[in-house]
């Protein structure tokens, strides 16, 4: 499946690490010559467009004058992703900005893969953009039924860890060689059914009283704890 992504940082990452995914380049203004020739070498299909067309392709986003039609990343099978040691499972998180930020943190903090609970490929272009292209670098899979997923992961030897404001387990007291961290949405969190099936429940210790942290921020803190 193809889609249009935009922004210098995303396209620079694709240029450096995933040139084969670039199908067409759209430019709406002059760019650095070195960047231009690198793009042309990687993808000869460079098309100059006016700003109105660029805005339409970017659906109103901040394209910085550089856009690209790309081949979107493909989901791995659950069988493949279960070969990993450290997994992140996102439950009910639908904001592509948050998901992209979580992908970036997961990649940088040493997670081996991400499991999503939705298969809406149209959202992948937003995740590619907000992850700054790192969605291509971190294996991901899709499993809509989280309760079935928990059973599969436990059968494969994973310790299943939930994230909750009420969590009381200490990461340093757990055997974390092979584990999966489950994160719920910012407002709803993990359901009671999911929490009941967790081997342990972790939380971020708050120094000041506040409703909650942004889910991508909490994800980064908890991933650092288990790595």
PDB file of C-alpha atoms in Angstrom:
ATOM      1  CA  UNK A   1       0.000   0.000   0.000  1.00  0.00           C
ATOM      2  CA  UNK A   2       1.249   3.472  -0.905  1.00  0.00           C
ATOM      3  CA  UNK A   3       0.741   6.822   0.805  1.00  0.00           C
ATOM      4  CA  UNK A   4       2.191  10.324   0.886  1.00  0.00           C
ATOM      5  CA  UNK A   5       4.384  11.382   3.803  1.00  0.00           C
ATOM      6  CA  UNK A   6       6.018  14.741   4.261  1.00  0.00           C
ATOM      7  CA  UNK A   7       8.597  16.756   6.180  1.00  0.00           C
ATOM      8  CA  UNK A   8      12.371  16.952   5.781  1.00  0.00           C
ATOM      9  CA  UNK A   9      13.221  14.820   8.818  1.00  0.00           C
ATOM     10  CA  UNK A  10      11.029  11.874   7.785  1.00  0.00           C
ATOM     11  CA  UNK A  11      12.169  11.923   4.182  1.00  0.00           C
ATOM     12  CA  UNK A  12      15.818  12.322   5.190  1.00  0.00           C
ATOM     13  CA  UNK A  13      15.500   9.163   7.317  1.00  0.00           C
ATOM     14  CA  UNK A  14      13.926   7.265   4.422  1.00  0.00           C
ATOM     15  CA  UNK A  15      16.658   8.544   2.121  1.00  0.00           C
ATOM     16  CA  UNK A  16      19.378   7.335   4.485  1.00  0.00           C
ATOM     17  CA  UNK A  17      17.858   4.011   5.531  1.00  0.00           C
ATOM     18  CA  UNK A  18      14.962   2.966   3.264  1.00  0.00           C
ATOM     19  CA  UNK A  19      15.543   4.337  -0.220  1.00  0.00           C
ATOM     20  CA  UNK A  20      13.672   1.439  -1.772  1.00  0.00           C
ATOM     21  CA  UNK A  21      10.439   2.719  -0.197  1.00  0.00           C
ATOM     22  CA  UNK A  22      10.577   6.051  -2.074  1.00  0.00           C
ATOM     23  CA  UNK A  23       8.299   5.989  -5.144  1.00  0.00           C
ATOM     24  CA  UNK A  24       7.968   9.674  -6.046  1.00  0.00           C
ATOM     25  CA  UNK A  25       9.273  12.949  -4.589  1.00  0.00           C
ATOM     26  CA  UNK A  26       7.227  16.150  -4.653  1.00  0.00           C
ATOM     27  CA  UNK A  27       8.922  19.526  -4.190  1.00  0.00           C
ATOM     28  CA  UNK A  28       7.040  22.794  -3.736  1.00  0.00           C
ATOM     29  CA  UNK A  29      10.093  24.989  -3.136  1.00  0.00           C
ATOM     30  CA  UNK A  30      13.858  25.080  -3.569  1.00  0.00           C
ATOM     31  CA  UNK A  31      15.809  22.833  -1.209  1.00  0.00           C
ATOM     32  CA  UNK A  32      19.469  22.404  -0.335  1.00  0.00           C
ATOM     33  CA  UNK A  33      21.362  21.236  -3.453  1.00  0.00           C
ATOM     34  CA  UNK A  34      23.081  18.370  -1.648  1.00  0.00           C
ATOM     35  CA  UNK A  35      19.692  17.143  -0.381  1.00  0.00           C
ATOM     36  CA  UNK A  36      18.175  17.529  -3.865  1.00  0.00           C
ATOM     37  CA  UNK A  37      20.867  15.504  -5.637  1.00  0.00           C
ATOM     38  CA  UNK A  38      20.726  12.799  -2.955  1.00  0.00           C
ATOM     39  CA  UNK A  39      16.959  12.555  -3.488  1.00  0.00           C
ATOM     40  CA  UNK A  40      17.368  12.480  -7.263  1.00  0.00           C
ATOM     41  CA  UNK A  41      19.930   9.695  -7.047  1.00  0.00           C
ATOM     42  CA  UNK A  42      17.658   7.623  -4.792  1.00  0.00           C
ATOM     43  CA  UNK A  43      14.410   8.389  -6.609  1.00  0.00           C
ATOM     44  CA  UNK A  44      14.548   9.842 -10.142  1.00  0.00           C
ATOM     45  CA  UNK A  45      10.800  10.551 -10.073  1.00  0.00           C
ATOM     46  CA  UNK A  46      10.955  14.122  -8.752  1.00  0.00           C
ATOM     47  CA  UNK A  47       7.887  16.249  -9.458  1.00  0.00           C
ATOM     48  CA  UNK A  48       7.655  19.983  -8.842  1.00  0.00           C
ATOM     49  CA  UNK A  49       4.267  21.082  -7.511  1.00  0.00           C
ATOM     50  CA  UNK A  50       2.782  24.383  -6.406  1.00  0.00           C
ATOM     51  CA  UNK A  51       2.028  25.046  -2.746  1.00  0.00           C
ATOM     52  CA  UNK A  52      -1.700  24.435  -3.223  1.00  0.00           C
ATOM     53  CA  UNK A  53      -1.015  20.933  -4.559  1.00  0.00           C
ATOM     54  CA  UNK A  54       1.530  20.286  -1.793  1.00  0.00           C
ATOM     55  CA  UNK A  55      -0.996  21.344   0.847  1.00  0.00           C
ATOM     56  CA  UNK A  56      -3.547  19.003  -0.702  1.00  0.00           C
ATOM     57  CA  UNK A  57      -1.100  16.077  -0.704  1.00  0.00           C
ATOM     58  CA  UNK A  58      -0.154  16.815   2.918  1.00  0.00           C
ATOM     59  CA  UNK A  59      -3.818  17.264   3.890  1.00  0.00           C
ATOM     60  CA  UNK A  60      -2.951  20.619   5.414  1.00  0.00           C
ATOM     61  CA  UNK A  61       0.117  19.404   7.321  1.00  0.00           C
ATOM     62  CA  UNK A  62       3.465  21.209   7.582  1.00  0.00           C
ATOM     63  CA  UNK A  63       5.216  19.656   4.587  1.00  0.00           C
ATOM     64  CA  UNK A  64       8.267  22.012   4.539  1.00  0.00           C
ATOM     65  CA  UNK A  65       8.191  21.846   0.747  1.00  0.00           C
ATOM     66  CA  UNK A  66       9.222  18.166   0.593  1.00  0.00           C
ATOM     67  CA  UNK A  67       6.812  15.239   0.218  1.00  0.00           C
ATOM     68  CA  UNK A  68       7.153  11.653  -0.952  1.00  0.00           C
ATOM     69  CA  UNK A  69       4.931   8.855  -2.145  1.00  0.00           C
ATOM     70  CA  UNK A  70       6.168   5.792  -0.276  1.00  0.00           C
ATOM     71  CA  UNK A  71       5.485   2.116   0.111  1.00  0.00           C
ATOM     72  CA  UNK A  72       4.121   1.722   3.634  1.00  0.00           C
ATOM     73  CA  UNK A  73       5.716  -0.775   6.053  1.00  0.00           C
ATOM     74  CA  UNK A  74       4.137  -4.206   6.310  1.00  0.00           C
ATOM     75  CA  UNK A  75       3.011  -5.808   9.548  1.00  0.00           C
ATOM     76  CA  UNK A  76       4.889  -8.923  10.644  1.00  0.00           C
ATOM     77  CA  UNK A  77       3.046 -12.077  11.608  1.00  0.00           C
ATOM     78  CA  UNK A  78       2.415 -12.743  15.279  1.00  0.00           C
ATOM     79  CA  UNK A  79       4.550 -15.873  14.896  1.00  0.00           C
ATOM     80  CA  UNK A  80       7.502 -13.720  13.843  1.00  0.00           C
ATOM     81  CA  UNK A  81       7.029 -11.014  16.451  1.00  0.00           C
ATOM     82  CA  UNK A  82       6.885 -13.600  19.259  1.00  0.00           C
ATOM     83  CA  UNK A  83      10.536 -14.451  18.561  1.00  0.00           C
ATOM     84  CA  UNK A  84      11.416 -11.159  20.267  1.00  0.00           C
ATOM     85  CA  UNK A  85      12.377 -10.681  23.918  1.00  0.00           C
ATOM     86  CA  UNK A  86      10.842  -7.275  24.718  1.00  0.00           C
ATOM     87  CA  UNK A  87       7.477  -6.308  23.233  1.00  0.00           C
ATOM     88  CA  UNK A  88       5.191  -3.324  23.602  1.00  0.00           C
ATOM     89  CA  UNK A  89       1.426  -3.835  23.216  1.00  0.00           C
ATOM     90  CA  UNK A  90      -0.823  -0.829  22.527  1.00  0.00           C
ATOM     91  CA  UNK A  91      -4.464  -1.264  23.546  1.00  0.00           C
ATOM     92  CA  UNK A  92      -7.045   1.284  22.458  1.00  0.00           C
ATOM     93  CA  UNK A  93      -4.491   3.958  21.556  1.00  0.00           C
ATOM     94  CA  UNK A  94      -5.664   5.543  18.311  1.00  0.00           C
ATOM     95  CA  UNK A  95      -3.904   8.923  18.126  1.00  0.00           C
ATOM     96  CA  UNK A  96      -1.227   8.513  15.453  1.00  0.00           C
ATOM     97  CA  UNK A  97       0.877  11.261  17.029  1.00  0.00           C
ATOM     98  CA  UNK A  98       1.074   9.333  20.286  1.00  0.00           C
ATOM     99  CA  UNK A  99       1.676   6.035  18.497  1.00  0.00           C
ATOM    100  CA  UNK A 100       4.484   7.544  16.430  1.00  0.00           C
ATOM    101  CA  UNK A 101       6.105   9.008  19.537  1.00  0.00           C
ATOM    102  CA  UNK A 102       5.852   5.606  21.221  1.00  0.00           C
ATOM    103  CA  UNK A 103       7.526   3.938  18.213  1.00  0.00           C
ATOM    104  CA  UNK A 104      10.404   6.405  18.477  1.00  0.00           C
ATOM    105  CA  UNK A 105      10.857   5.746  22.191  1.00  0.00           C
ATOM    106  CA  UNK A 106      10.508   1.981  21.718  1.00  0.00           C
ATOM    107  CA  UNK A 107      13.200   1.975  19.041  1.00  0.00           C
ATOM    108  CA  UNK A 108      15.580   4.165  21.030  1.00  0.00           C
ATOM    109  CA  UNK A 109      15.042   2.299  24.318  1.00  0.00           C
ATOM    110  CA  UNK A 110      15.717  -1.154  22.901  1.00  0.00           C
ATOM    111  CA  UNK A 111      12.282  -2.735  22.505  1.00  0.00           C
ATOM    112  CA  UNK A 112      12.150  -5.483  19.885  1.00  0.00           C
ATOM    113  CA  UNK A 113       8.663  -4.942  18.502  1.00  0.00           C
ATOM    114  CA  UNK A 114       5.245  -3.352  18.858  1.00  0.00           C
ATOM    115  CA  UNK A 115       1.823  -4.989  18.690  1.00  0.00           C
ATOM    116  CA  UNK A 116      -1.155  -2.853  17.662  1.00  0.00           C
ATOM    117  CA  UNK A 117      -4.789  -3.756  18.288  1.00  0.00           C
ATOM    118  CA  UNK A 118      -6.046  -2.271  15.015  1.00  0.00           C
ATOM    119  CA  UNK A 119      -5.341  -2.951  11.356  1.00  0.00           C
ATOM    120  CA  UNK A 120      -6.311   0.370   9.769  1.00  0.00           C
ATOM    121  CA  UNK A 121      -3.563   0.731   7.191  1.00  0.00           C
ATOM    122  CA  UNK A 122      -4.718   4.265   6.409  1.00  0.00           C
ATOM    123  CA  UNK A 123      -3.361   5.242   9.849  1.00  0.00           C
ATOM    124  CA  UNK A 124       0.101   3.915   9.020  1.00  0.00           C
ATOM    125  CA  UNK A 125       1.047   7.012   7.005  1.00  0.00           C
ATOM    126  CA  UNK A 126       0.407   9.150  10.100  1.00  0.00           C
ATOM    127  CA  UNK A 127       2.483   6.804  12.247  1.00  0.00           C
ATOM    128  CA  UNK A 128       5.333   6.821   9.708  1.00  0.00           C
ATOM    129  CA  UNK A 129       5.304  10.609   9.836  1.00  0.00           C
ATOM    130  CA  UNK A 130       5.038  11.009  13.610  1.00  0.00           C
ATOM    131  CA  UNK A 131       7.644   8.289  14.230  1.00  0.00           C
ATOM    132  CA  UNK A 132       9.991  10.198  11.874  1.00  0.00           C
ATOM    133  CA  UNK A 133      10.218   7.057   9.761  1.00  0.00           C
ATOM    134  CA  UNK A 134      11.145   4.679  12.581  1.00  0.00           C
ATOM    135  CA  UNK A 135       8.018   2.605  11.954  1.00  0.00           C
ATOM    136  CA  UNK A 136      10.112   1.012   9.185  1.00  0.00           C
ATOM    137  CA  UNK A 137      12.865   0.063  11.645  1.00  0.00           C
ATOM    138  CA  UNK A 138      10.888  -1.592  14.436  1.00  0.00           C
ATOM    139  CA  UNK A 139       8.890  -4.756  13.657  1.00  0.00           C
ATOM    140  CA  UNK A 140       5.190  -4.479  14.394  1.00  0.00           C
ATOM    141  CA  UNK A 141       2.231  -6.806  14.268  1.00  0.00           C
ATOM    142  CA  UNK A 142      -1.545  -6.504  14.568  1.00  0.00           C
ATOM    143  CA  UNK A 143      -3.732  -8.499  16.959  1.00  0.00           C
ATOM    144  CA  UNK A 144      -7.252  -7.097  17.515  1.00  0.00           C
ATOM    145  CA  UNK A 145      -8.188  -9.486  20.344  1.00  0.00           C
ATOM    146  CA  UNK A 146      -5.988  -8.488  23.278  1.00  0.00           C
ATOM    147  CA  UNK A 147      -7.229 -11.224  25.624  1.00  0.00           C
ATOM    148  CA  UNK A 148      -6.297 -13.910  23.094  1.00  0.00           C
ATOM    149  CA  UNK A 149      -2.947 -12.183  22.603  1.00  0.00           C
ATOM    150  CA  UNK A 150      -2.189 -12.347  26.326  1.00  0.00           C
ATOM    151  CA  UNK A 151      -2.796 -16.105  26.302  1.00  0.00           C
ATOM    152  CA  UNK A 152      -0.532 -16.540  23.264  1.00  0.00           C
ATOM    153  CA  UNK A 153       2.271 -14.490  24.772  1.00  0.00           C
ATOM    154  CA  UNK A 154       2.105 -16.311  28.104  1.00  0.00           C
ATOM    155  CA  UNK A 155       2.199 -19.644  26.290  1.00  0.00           C
ATOM    156  CA  UNK A 156       5.343 -18.412  24.530  1.00  0.00           C
ATOM    157  CA  UNK A 157       7.000 -17.578  27.845  1.00  0.00           C
ATOM    158  CA  UNK A 158       6.391 -13.831  28.058  1.00  0.00           C
ATOM    159  CA  UNK A 159       5.861 -12.087  31.375  1.00  0.00           C
ATOM    160  CA  UNK A 160       2.869  -9.799  30.757  1.00  0.00           C
ATOM    161  CA  UNK A 161       3.137  -6.381  32.402  1.00  0.00           C
ATOM    162  CA  UNK A 162       0.310  -3.873  32.558  1.00  0.00           C
ATOM    163  CA  UNK A 163       0.620  -0.117  32.960  1.00  0.00           C
ATOM    164  CA  UNK A 164      -1.808   1.534  35.370  1.00  0.00           C
ATOM    165  CA  UNK A 165      -1.927   4.508  37.738  1.00  0.00           C
ATOM    166  CA  UNK A 166      -2.761   1.951  40.437  1.00  0.00           C
ATOM    167  CA  UNK A 167       0.168  -0.340  39.655  1.00  0.00           C
ATOM    168  CA  UNK A 168       2.234  -1.424  42.635  1.00  0.00           C
ATOM    169  CA  UNK A 169       4.815  -3.861  41.252  1.00  0.00           C
ATOM    170  CA  UNK A 170       8.474  -2.840  41.151  1.00  0.00           C
ATOM    171  CA  UNK A 171      10.226  -3.556  37.856  1.00  0.00           C
ATOM    172  CA  UNK A 172      13.512  -4.309  39.608  1.00  0.00           C
ATOM    173  CA  UNK A 173      11.849  -7.211  41.469  1.00  0.00           C
ATOM    174  CA  UNK A 174      10.686  -8.945  38.284  1.00  0.00           C
ATOM    175  CA  UNK A 175      12.353 -11.294  35.831  1.00  0.00           C
ATOM    176  CA  UNK A 176      12.253  -9.141  32.704  1.00  0.00           C
ATOM    177  CA  UNK A 177      14.357 -11.130  30.245  1.00  0.00           C
ATOM    178  CA  UNK A 178      11.275 -11.893  28.133  1.00  0.00           C
ATOM    179  CA  UNK A 179       8.336  -9.581  28.699  1.00  0.00           C
ATOM    180  CA  UNK A 180       5.510  -7.658  27.058  1.00  0.00           C
ATOM    181  CA  UNK A 181       4.413  -4.253  28.340  1.00  0.00           C
ATOM    182  CA  UNK A 182       0.722  -3.435  27.788  1.00  0.00           C
ATOM    183  CA  UNK A 183      -0.343   0.211  27.529  1.00  0.00           C
ATOM    184  CA  UNK A 184      -3.905   1.517  27.413  1.00  0.00           C
ATOM    185  CA  UNK A 185      -5.264   4.804  26.145  1.00  0.00           C
ATOM    186  CA  UNK A 186      -4.555   7.998  28.032  1.00  0.00           C
ATOM    187  CA  UNK A 187      -8.123   8.436  29.268  1.00  0.00           C
ATOM    188  CA  UNK A 188      -9.392   4.863  29.607  1.00  0.00           C
ATOM    189  CA  UNK A 189      -6.239   2.920  30.451  1.00  0.00           C
ATOM    190  CA  UNK A 190      -6.293  -0.868  30.317  1.00  0.00           C
ATOM    191  CA  UNK A 191      -9.626  -2.592  30.888  1.00  0.00           C
ATOM    192  CA  UNK A 192     -10.259  -4.538  34.092  1.00  0.00           C
ATOM    193  CA  UNK A 193     -10.299  -7.783  32.083  1.00  0.00           C
ATOM    194  CA  UNK A 194      -6.855  -7.086  30.664  1.00  0.00           C
ATOM    195  CA  UNK A 195      -5.417  -5.972  34.012  1.00  0.00           C
ATOM    196  CA  UNK A 196      -6.752  -9.133  35.660  1.00  0.00           C
ATOM    197  CA  UNK A 197      -4.685 -11.266  33.261  1.00  0.00           C
ATOM    198  CA  UNK A 198      -1.416  -9.387  33.811  1.00  0.00           C
ATOM    199  CA  UNK A 199       1.441 -11.031  35.714  1.00  0.00           C
ATOM    200  CA  UNK A 200       2.317  -7.660  37.251  1.00  0.00           C
ATOM    201  CA  UNK A 201       1.115  -4.065  37.012  1.00  0.00           C
ATOM    202  CA  UNK A 202       3.562  -1.153  36.877  1.00  0.00           C
ATOM    203  CA  UNK A 203       3.020   2.555  37.314  1.00  0.00           C
ATOM    204  CA  UNK A 204       4.954   5.791  36.968  1.00  0.00           C
ATOM    205  CA  UNK A 205       5.655   7.304  40.365  1.00  0.00           C
ATOM    206  CA  UNK A 206       4.239  10.835  40.344  1.00  0.00           C
ATOM    207  CA  UNK A 207       6.090  13.444  42.410  1.00  0.00           C
ATOM    208  CA  UNK A 208       3.173  15.867  42.209  1.00  0.00           C
ATOM    209  CA  UNK A 209      -0.567  15.284  42.096  1.00  0.00           C
ATOM    210  CA  UNK A 210      -1.972  15.396  38.560  1.00  0.00           C
ATOM    211  CA  UNK A 211      -4.539  13.465  36.557  1.00  0.00           C
ATOM    212  CA  UNK A 212      -2.177  11.526  34.267  1.00  0.00           C
ATOM    213  CA  UNK A 213       0.828  11.698  31.977  1.00  0.00           C
ATOM    214  CA  UNK A 214       0.590  11.725  28.211  1.00  0.00           C
ATOM    215  CA  UNK A 215       0.616   8.060  27.162  1.00  0.00           C
ATOM    216  CA  UNK A 216       3.738   8.418  25.010  1.00  0.00           C
ATOM    217  CA  UNK A 217       5.603  10.027  27.924  1.00  0.00           C
ATOM    218  CA  UNK A 218       4.483   7.283  30.337  1.00  0.00           C
ATOM    219  CA  UNK A 219       5.448   4.658  27.754  1.00  0.00           C
ATOM    220  CA  UNK A 220       8.988   6.013  27.549  1.00  0.00           C
ATOM    221  CA  UNK A 221       9.427   6.010  31.327  1.00  0.00           C
ATOM    222  CA  UNK A 222       8.129   2.441  31.706  1.00  0.00           C
ATOM    223  CA  UNK A 223      10.144   1.108  28.767  1.00  0.00           C
ATOM    224  CA  UNK A 224      13.269   2.548  30.349  1.00  0.00           C
ATOM    225  CA  UNK A 225      12.382   0.755  33.601  1.00  0.00           C
ATOM    226  CA  UNK A 226      12.143  -2.668  31.978  1.00  0.00           C
ATOM    227  CA  UNK A 227      15.273  -2.405  29.819  1.00  0.00           C
TER     228      UNK A 227
END
